[in-house]
Tab-separated table of C-alpha atoms and ligand atoms in Angstrom:
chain	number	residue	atom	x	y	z
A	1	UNK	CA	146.896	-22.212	104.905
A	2	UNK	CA	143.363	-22.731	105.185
A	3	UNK	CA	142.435	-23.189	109.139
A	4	UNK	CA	139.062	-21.961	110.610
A	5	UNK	CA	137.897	-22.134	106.822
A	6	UNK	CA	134.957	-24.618	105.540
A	7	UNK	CA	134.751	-26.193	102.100
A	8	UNK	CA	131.975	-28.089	100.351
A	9	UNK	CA	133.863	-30.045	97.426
A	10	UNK	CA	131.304	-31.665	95.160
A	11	UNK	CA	132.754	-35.090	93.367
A	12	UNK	CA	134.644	-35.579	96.607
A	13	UNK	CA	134.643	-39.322	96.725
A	14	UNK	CA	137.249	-40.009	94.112
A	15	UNK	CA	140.390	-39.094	92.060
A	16	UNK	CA	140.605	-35.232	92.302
A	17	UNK	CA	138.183	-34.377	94.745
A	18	UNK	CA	138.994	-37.272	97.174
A	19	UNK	CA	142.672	-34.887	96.938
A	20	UNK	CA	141.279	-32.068	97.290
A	21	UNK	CA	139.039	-32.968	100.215
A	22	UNK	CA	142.962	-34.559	101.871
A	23	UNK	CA	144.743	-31.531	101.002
A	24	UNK	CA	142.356	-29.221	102.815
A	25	UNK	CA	141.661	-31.169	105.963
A	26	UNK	CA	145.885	-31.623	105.507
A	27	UNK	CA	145.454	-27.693	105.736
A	28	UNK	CA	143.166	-26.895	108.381
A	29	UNK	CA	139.981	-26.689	106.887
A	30	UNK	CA	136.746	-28.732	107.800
A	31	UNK	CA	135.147	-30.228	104.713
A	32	UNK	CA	131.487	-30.740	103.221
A	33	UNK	CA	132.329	-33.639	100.817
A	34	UNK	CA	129.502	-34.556	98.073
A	35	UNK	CA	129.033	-37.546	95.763
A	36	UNK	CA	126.214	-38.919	94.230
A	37	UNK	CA	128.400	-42.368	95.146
A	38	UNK	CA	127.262	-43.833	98.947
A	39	UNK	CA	129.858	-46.188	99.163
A	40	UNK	CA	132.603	-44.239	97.924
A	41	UNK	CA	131.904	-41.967	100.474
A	42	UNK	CA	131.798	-44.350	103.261
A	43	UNK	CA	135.175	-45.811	102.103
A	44	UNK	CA	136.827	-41.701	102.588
A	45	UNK	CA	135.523	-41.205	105.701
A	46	UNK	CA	136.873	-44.495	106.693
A	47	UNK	CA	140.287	-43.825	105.073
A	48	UNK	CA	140.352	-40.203	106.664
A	49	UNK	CA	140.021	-41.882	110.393
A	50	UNK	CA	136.638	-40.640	110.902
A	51	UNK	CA	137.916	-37.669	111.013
A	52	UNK	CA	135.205	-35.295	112.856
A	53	UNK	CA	135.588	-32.303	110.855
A	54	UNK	CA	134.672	-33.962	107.302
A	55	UNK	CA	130.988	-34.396	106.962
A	56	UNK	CA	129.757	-36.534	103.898
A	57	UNK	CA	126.723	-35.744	101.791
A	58	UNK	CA	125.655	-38.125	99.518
A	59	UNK	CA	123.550	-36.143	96.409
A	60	UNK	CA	123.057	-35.662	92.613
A	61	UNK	CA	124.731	-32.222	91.835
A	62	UNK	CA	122.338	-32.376	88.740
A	63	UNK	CA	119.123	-32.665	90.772
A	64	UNK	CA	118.317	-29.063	91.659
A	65	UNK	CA	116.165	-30.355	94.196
A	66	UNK	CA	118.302	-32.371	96.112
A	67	UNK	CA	121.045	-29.656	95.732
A	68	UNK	CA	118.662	-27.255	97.514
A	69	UNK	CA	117.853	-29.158	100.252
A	70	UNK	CA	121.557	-29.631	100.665
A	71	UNK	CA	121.952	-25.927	101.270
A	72	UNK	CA	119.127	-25.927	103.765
A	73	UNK	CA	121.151	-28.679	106.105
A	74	UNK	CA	124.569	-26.263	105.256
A	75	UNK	CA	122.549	-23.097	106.198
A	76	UNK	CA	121.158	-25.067	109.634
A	77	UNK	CA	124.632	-27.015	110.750
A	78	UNK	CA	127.116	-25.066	108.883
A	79	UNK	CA	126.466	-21.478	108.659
A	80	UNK	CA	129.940	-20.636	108.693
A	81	UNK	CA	130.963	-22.421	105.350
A	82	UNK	CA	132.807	-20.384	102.885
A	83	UNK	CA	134.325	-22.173	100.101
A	84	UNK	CA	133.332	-24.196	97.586
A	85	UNK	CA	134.981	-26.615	94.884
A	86	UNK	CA	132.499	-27.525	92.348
A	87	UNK	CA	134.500	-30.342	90.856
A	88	UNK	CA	132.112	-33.299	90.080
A	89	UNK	CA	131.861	-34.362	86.479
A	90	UNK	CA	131.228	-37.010	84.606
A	91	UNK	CA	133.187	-37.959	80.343
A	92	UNK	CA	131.314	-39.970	78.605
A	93	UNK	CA	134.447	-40.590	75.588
A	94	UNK	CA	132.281	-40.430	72.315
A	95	UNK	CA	132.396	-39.095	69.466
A	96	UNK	CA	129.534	-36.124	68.560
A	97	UNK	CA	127.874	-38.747	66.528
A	98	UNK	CA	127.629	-41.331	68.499
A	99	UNK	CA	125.835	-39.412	71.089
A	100	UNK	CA	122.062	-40.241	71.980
A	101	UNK	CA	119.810	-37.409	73.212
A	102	UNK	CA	119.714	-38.919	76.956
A	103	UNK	CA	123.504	-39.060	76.825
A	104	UNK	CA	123.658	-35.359	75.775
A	105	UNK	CA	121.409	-34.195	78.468
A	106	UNK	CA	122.836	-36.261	81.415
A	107	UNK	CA	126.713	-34.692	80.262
A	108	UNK	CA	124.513	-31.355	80.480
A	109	UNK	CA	123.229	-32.029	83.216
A	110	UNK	CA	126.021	-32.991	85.756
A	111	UNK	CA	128.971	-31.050	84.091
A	112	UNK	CA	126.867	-27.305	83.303
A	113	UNK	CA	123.982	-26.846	85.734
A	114	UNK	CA	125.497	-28.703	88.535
A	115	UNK	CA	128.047	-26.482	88.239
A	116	UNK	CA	125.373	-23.651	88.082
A	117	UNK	CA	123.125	-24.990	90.937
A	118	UNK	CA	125.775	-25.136	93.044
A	119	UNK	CA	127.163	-21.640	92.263
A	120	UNK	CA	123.558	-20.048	92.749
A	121	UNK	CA	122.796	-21.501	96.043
A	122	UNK	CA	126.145	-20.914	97.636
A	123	UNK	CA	126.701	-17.352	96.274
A	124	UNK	CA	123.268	-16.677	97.216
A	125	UNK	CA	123.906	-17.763	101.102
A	126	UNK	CA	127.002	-15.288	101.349
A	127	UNK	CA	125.629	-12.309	99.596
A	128	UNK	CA	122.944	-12.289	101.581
A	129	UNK	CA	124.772	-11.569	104.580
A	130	UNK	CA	127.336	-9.505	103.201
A	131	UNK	CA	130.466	-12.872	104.172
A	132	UNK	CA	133.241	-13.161	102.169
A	133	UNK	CA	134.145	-16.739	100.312
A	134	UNK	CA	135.336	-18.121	97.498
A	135	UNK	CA	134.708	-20.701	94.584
A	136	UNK	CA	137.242	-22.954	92.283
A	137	UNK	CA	135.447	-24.539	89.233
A	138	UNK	CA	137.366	-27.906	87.678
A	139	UNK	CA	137.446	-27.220	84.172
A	140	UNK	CA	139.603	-28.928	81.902
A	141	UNK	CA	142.883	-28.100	78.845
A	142	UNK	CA	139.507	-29.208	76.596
A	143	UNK	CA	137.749	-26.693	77.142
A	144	UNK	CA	140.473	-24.433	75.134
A	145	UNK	CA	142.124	-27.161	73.110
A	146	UNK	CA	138.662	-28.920	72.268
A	147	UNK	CA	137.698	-32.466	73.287
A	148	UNK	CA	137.555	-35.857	71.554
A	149	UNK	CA	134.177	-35.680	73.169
A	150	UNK	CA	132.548	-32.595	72.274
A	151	UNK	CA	130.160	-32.811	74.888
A	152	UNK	CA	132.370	-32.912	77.288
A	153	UNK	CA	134.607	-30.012	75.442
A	154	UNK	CA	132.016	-27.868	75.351
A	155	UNK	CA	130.821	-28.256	79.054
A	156	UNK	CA	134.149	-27.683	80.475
A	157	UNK	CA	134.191	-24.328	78.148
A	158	UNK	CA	130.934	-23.369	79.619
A	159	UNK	CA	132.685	-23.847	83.587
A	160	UNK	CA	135.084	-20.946	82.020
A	161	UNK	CA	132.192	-18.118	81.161
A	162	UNK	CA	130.407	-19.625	84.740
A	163	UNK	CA	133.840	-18.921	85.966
A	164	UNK	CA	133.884	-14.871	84.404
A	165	UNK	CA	130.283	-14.367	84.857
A	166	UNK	CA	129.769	-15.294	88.771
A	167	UNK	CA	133.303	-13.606	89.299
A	168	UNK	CA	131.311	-10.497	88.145
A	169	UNK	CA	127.984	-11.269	90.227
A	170	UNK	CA	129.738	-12.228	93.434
A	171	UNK	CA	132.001	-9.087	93.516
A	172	UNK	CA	133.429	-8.358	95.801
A	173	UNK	CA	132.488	-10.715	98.216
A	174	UNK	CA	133.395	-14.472	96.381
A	175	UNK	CA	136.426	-14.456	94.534
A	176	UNK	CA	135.735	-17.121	91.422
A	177	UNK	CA	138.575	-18.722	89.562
A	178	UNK	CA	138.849	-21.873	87.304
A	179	UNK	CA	141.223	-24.336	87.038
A	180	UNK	CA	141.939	-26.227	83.537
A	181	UNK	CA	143.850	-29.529	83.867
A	182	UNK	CA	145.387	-31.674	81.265
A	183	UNK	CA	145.352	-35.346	81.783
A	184	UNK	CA	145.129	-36.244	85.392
A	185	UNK	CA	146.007	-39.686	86.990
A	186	UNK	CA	142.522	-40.746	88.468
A	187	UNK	CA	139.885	-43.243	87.062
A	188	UNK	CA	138.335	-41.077	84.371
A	189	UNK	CA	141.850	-40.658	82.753
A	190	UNK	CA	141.528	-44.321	81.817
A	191	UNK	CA	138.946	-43.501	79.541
A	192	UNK	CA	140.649	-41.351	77.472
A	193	UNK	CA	140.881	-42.694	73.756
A	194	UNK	CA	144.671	-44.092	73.410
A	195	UNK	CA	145.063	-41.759	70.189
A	196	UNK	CA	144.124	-38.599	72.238
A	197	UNK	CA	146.223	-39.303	75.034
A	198	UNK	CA	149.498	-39.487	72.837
A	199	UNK	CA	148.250	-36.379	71.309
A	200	UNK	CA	148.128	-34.556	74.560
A	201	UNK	CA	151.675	-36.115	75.559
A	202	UNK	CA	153.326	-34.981	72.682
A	203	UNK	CA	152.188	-31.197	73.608
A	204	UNK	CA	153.840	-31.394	77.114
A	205	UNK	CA	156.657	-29.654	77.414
A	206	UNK	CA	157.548	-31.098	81.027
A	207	UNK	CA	157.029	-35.166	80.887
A	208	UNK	CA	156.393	-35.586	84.820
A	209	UNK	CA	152.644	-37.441	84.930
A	210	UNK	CA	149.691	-34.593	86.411
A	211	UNK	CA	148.501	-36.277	89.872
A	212	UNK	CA	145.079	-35.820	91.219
A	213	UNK	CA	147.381	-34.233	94.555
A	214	UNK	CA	149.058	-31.885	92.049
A	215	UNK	CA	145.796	-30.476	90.842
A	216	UNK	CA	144.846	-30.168	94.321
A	217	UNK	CA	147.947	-28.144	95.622
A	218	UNK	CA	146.789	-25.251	92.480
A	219	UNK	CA	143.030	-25.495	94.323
A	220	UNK	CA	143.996	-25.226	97.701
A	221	UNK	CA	146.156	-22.342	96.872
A	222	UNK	CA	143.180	-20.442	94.825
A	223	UNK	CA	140.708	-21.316	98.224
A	224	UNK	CA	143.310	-19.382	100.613
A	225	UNK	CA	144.463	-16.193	101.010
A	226	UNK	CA	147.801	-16.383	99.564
A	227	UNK	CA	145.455	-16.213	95.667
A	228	UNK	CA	143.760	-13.160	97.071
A	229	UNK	CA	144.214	-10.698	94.060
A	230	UNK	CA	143.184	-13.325	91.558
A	231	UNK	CA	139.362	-13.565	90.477
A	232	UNK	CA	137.868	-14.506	87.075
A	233	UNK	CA	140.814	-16.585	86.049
A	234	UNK	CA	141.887	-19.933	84.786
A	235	UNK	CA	144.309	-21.683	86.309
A	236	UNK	CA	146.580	-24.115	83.659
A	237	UNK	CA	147.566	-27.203	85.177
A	238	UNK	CA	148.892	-29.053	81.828
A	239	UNK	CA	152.919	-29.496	81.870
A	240	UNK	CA	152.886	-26.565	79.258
A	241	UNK	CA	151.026	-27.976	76.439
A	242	UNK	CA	149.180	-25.819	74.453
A	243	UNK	CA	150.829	-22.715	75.125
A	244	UNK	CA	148.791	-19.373	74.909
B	301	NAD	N1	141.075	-36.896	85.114
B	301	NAD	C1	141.348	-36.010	84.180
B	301	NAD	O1	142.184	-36.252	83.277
B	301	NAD	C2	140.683	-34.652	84.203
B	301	NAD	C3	141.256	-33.615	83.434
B	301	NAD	C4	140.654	-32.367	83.454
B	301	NAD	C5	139.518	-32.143	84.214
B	301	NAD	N2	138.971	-33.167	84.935
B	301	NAD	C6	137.762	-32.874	85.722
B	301	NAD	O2	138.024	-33.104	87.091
B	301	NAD	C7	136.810	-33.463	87.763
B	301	NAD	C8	137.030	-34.739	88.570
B	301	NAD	O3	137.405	-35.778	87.679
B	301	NAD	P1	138.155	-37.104	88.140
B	301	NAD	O4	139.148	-37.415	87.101
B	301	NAD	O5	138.563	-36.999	89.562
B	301	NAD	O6	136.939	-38.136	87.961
B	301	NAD	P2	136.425	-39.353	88.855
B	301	NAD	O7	135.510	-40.094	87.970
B	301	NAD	O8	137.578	-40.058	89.506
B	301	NAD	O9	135.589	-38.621	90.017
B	301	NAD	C9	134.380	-37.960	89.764
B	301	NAD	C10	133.533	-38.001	91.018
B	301	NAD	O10	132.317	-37.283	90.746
B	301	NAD	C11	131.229	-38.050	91.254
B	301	NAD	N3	130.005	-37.748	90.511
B	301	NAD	C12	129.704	-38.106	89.231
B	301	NAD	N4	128.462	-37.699	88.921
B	301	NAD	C13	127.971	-37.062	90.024
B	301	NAD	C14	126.746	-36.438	90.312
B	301	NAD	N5	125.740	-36.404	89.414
B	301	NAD	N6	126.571	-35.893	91.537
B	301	NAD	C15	127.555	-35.963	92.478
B	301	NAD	N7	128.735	-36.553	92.250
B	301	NAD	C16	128.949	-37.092	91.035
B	301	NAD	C17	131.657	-39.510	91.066
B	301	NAD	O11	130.914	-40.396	91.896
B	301	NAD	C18	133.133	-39.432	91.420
B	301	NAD	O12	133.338	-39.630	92.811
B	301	NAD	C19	135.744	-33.598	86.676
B	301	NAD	O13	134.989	-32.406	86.620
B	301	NAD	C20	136.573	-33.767	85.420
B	301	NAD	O14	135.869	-33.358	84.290
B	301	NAD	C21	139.532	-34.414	84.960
């Protein structure tokens, strides 16, 4: 589904983007994968074989900096990348009050203009030369439903008018979609307040536990070909709960 295509996935070293980054080597694609995280990305390329068509890049999405000199080592050893999965995030799990200014900021930070950095600089590389490509942006069932966390709610809603916006910019050259999962099996699921994750069960209508693979099946399909009428849309991943 996705051969002679090249992906950067950004929070590639664990839960859904370490997935994501299997499914689409699984498919045919070589793979950029980012993470602030050395080690973690170490450990992938180990469990992957060494395989020599993922390349690791370790890097702070939130540093605009480091995200454009990123682009300058894509533009020099991979001028023929054309997807991109901005998926890194970070959930704190407080409540508005308890938040501290730093706190806010970082959320900010890594969840909205990472998301934007990354959109800018890779958009900008295709449009110039008139290539064709496509972004998926991880947001999340709280950015509709609202968050625990409203910091985190409210950065995942912001992925969703990225998501329309660059969809308009990029046309018609990079098709952008979202994707908006509910609870996912991976390490930041864990951190969900007990409450909240009852709350979400009890919407499901289907009771089969979201895996980090299942989200990555809807991305994959949104990176290839077979998605190629869809642009500007979000993508529920969320066993039916909060039905719209
Ligand atoms: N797990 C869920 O229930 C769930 C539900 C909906 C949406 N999401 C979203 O899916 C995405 C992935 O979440 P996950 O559950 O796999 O989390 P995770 O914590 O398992 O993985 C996140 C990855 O992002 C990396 N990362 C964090 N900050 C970074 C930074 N500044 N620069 C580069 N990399 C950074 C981490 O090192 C880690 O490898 C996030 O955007 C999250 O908000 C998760």
């Amino acid at each position: 589904m996705l051969r002679n295509r090249k992906v950067i996935v950004t929070g590639a070293a664990s839960g859904i983007g370490k997935e994501i980054v299997k499914k689409c080597l699984h498919e045919g694609a070589s793979v950029i994968a980012c993470d602030i995280n050395e080690h973690y990305l170490r450990d992938l390329k180990q469990l992957m074989d060494d395989c020599n068509v993922l390349y690791t890049y370790q890097l702070d999405v939130s540093n605009y900096k480091e995200v454009s000199d990123f682009f300058v080592y894509v533009e020099t050893e991979h001028p023929d990348v054309d997807s991109l999965v901005n998926n890194a995030g970070i959930y704190l799990a407080k409540n508005l009050l308890e938040y501290q200014e730093a706190e806010i900021d970082k959320v900010m930070d890594i969840n909205i203009k990472g998301f934007i950095y990354f959109s800018q600089m890779f958009g900008k590389s295709l449009l110039e030369n008139k290539r064709k490509g496509v972004i998926v942006n991880m947001s999340s069932v709280s950015a509709m439903e609202g968050s625990s966390d409203a910091i985190y709610g409210l950065s995942k809603a912001a992925i969703l008018g990225l998501t329309k916006s660059s969809s308009m910019n990029f046309s018609p050259y990079i098709r952008v979609n979202a994707v908006a999962p509910t609870m996912v099996n991976t390490p930041m699921m864990d951190t969900i307040p007990d409450w909240r994750k009852e709350e979400y069960l009890n919407h499901q209508l289907i009771d089969t536990p979201i895996m980090p693979e299942d989200v990555a099946d809807t991305v994959t399909f949104l990176l290839s070909d077979k998605s190629k009428h869809y642009t500007g849309a979000t993508f529920d991943i969320n066993n039916g709960a909060y039905l719209r």
